[in-house]
Structure formats: structure tokens, C-alpha cells
Amino acid sequence: MTTLYRLLTEDDTSRFCHKVTAALAQGWRLHGDPSYAFDANNGVMRCAQAVLKDIDAPYDPSMKLGAQ
């Protein structure tokens, strides 16, 4: 069994919530609390959420994690 890790990021809009919800619907699980930071270059808040997923395959760096 291999545990995959992804860090989802996006501006603080509903698009971020949809990105996290889509990952959960694909079997990923939340890992830790979300993070928020001000992006001074673009004048927006940015969000980040780590997610994990267990798969029955060995890890390969060429994997497209979003497709797992």
C-alpha cells in the first residue's frame, strides 16, 4: 500500500472549495488544517489544504496524482 500526498492551492474563492470537494469525492482524505496566506503580489488571500490517499500500487514519480 502506498500513501499519496497532494497540496491543493487556490485563491480564497468557491473554486478552492470545489477543488477540495472533488478530491474528497475521488477518495482523498483531509490531512491537517487548511492554511491561508495573503498574496501581496496579487492582492488576494490564498488557501492550501493537504490531502492523502492510499492506493494498492507502488509509487512512481511519473504518476499524475490528480488522476489517482
C-alpha positions as MATLAB code, in Angstrom:
seq = 'MTTLYRLLTEDDTSRFCHKVTAALAQGWRLHGDPSYAFDANNGVMRCAQAVLKDIDAPYDPSMKLGAQ';
ca = [
       0.000    0.000    0.000;
       1.244    3.481   -0.898;
       0.021    6.764    0.569;
      -0.114    9.619   -1.929;
       0.136   13.287   -0.878;
      -1.169   16.377   -2.640;
      -1.275   20.022   -1.604;
      -4.287   21.747   -3.138;
      -3.981   25.522   -3.521;
      -6.184   28.253   -4.955;
      -7.354   31.797   -4.356;
      -9.853   32.060   -1.484;
     -12.970   31.602   -3.630;
     -15.575   28.886   -4.077;
     -13.224   27.364   -6.669;
     -10.938   26.252   -3.818;
     -13.873   24.602   -2.027;
     -14.865   22.790   -5.227;
     -11.274   21.587   -5.735;
     -11.152   20.117   -2.214;
     -14.655   18.628   -2.548;
     -13.698   16.970   -5.852;
     -10.615   15.426   -4.227;
     -12.729   14.088   -1.339;
     -15.213   12.607   -3.822;
     -12.288   10.805   -5.507;
     -11.284    9.121   -2.249;
      -8.694   11.578   -0.932;
      -8.886   12.492    2.761;
      -8.008   15.728    4.525;
      -4.631   15.925    6.239;
      -4.311   18.671    8.819;
      -5.962   22.062    8.840;
      -6.269   24.367    5.832;
      -3.819   27.257    5.585;
      -4.461   30.811    4.450;
      -1.973   33.480    3.438;
      -2.133   36.892    1.830;
      -0.570   37.003   -1.648;
       0.743   40.571   -1.688;
       1.790   40.398   -5.350;
      -1.790   39.711   -6.453;
      -3.668   41.288   -3.535;
      -5.663   38.150   -2.699;
      -5.921   35.553    0.035;
      -4.656   32.102   -0.955;
      -5.786   28.777    0.526;
      -3.992   25.438    0.851;
      -5.195   22.029    2.016;
      -3.135   18.840    2.185;
      -4.879   15.604    1.193;
      -3.837   11.945    1.343;
      -4.958    8.819   -0.498;
      -3.960    5.166   -0.066;
      -3.547    3.122   -3.251;
      -2.662   -0.522   -3.943;
       0.263    0.246   -6.222;
       3.884    1.248   -5.818;
       4.744    4.932   -6.023;
       6.058    6.146   -9.368;
       7.225    9.757   -9.804;
       5.543    9.865  -13.230;
       2.087    9.359  -11.639;
      -0.454   12.083  -12.266;
      -1.684   12.404   -8.684;
      -4.899   14.171   -9.662;
      -5.856   11.182  -11.803;
      -5.408    8.658   -8.975;
];
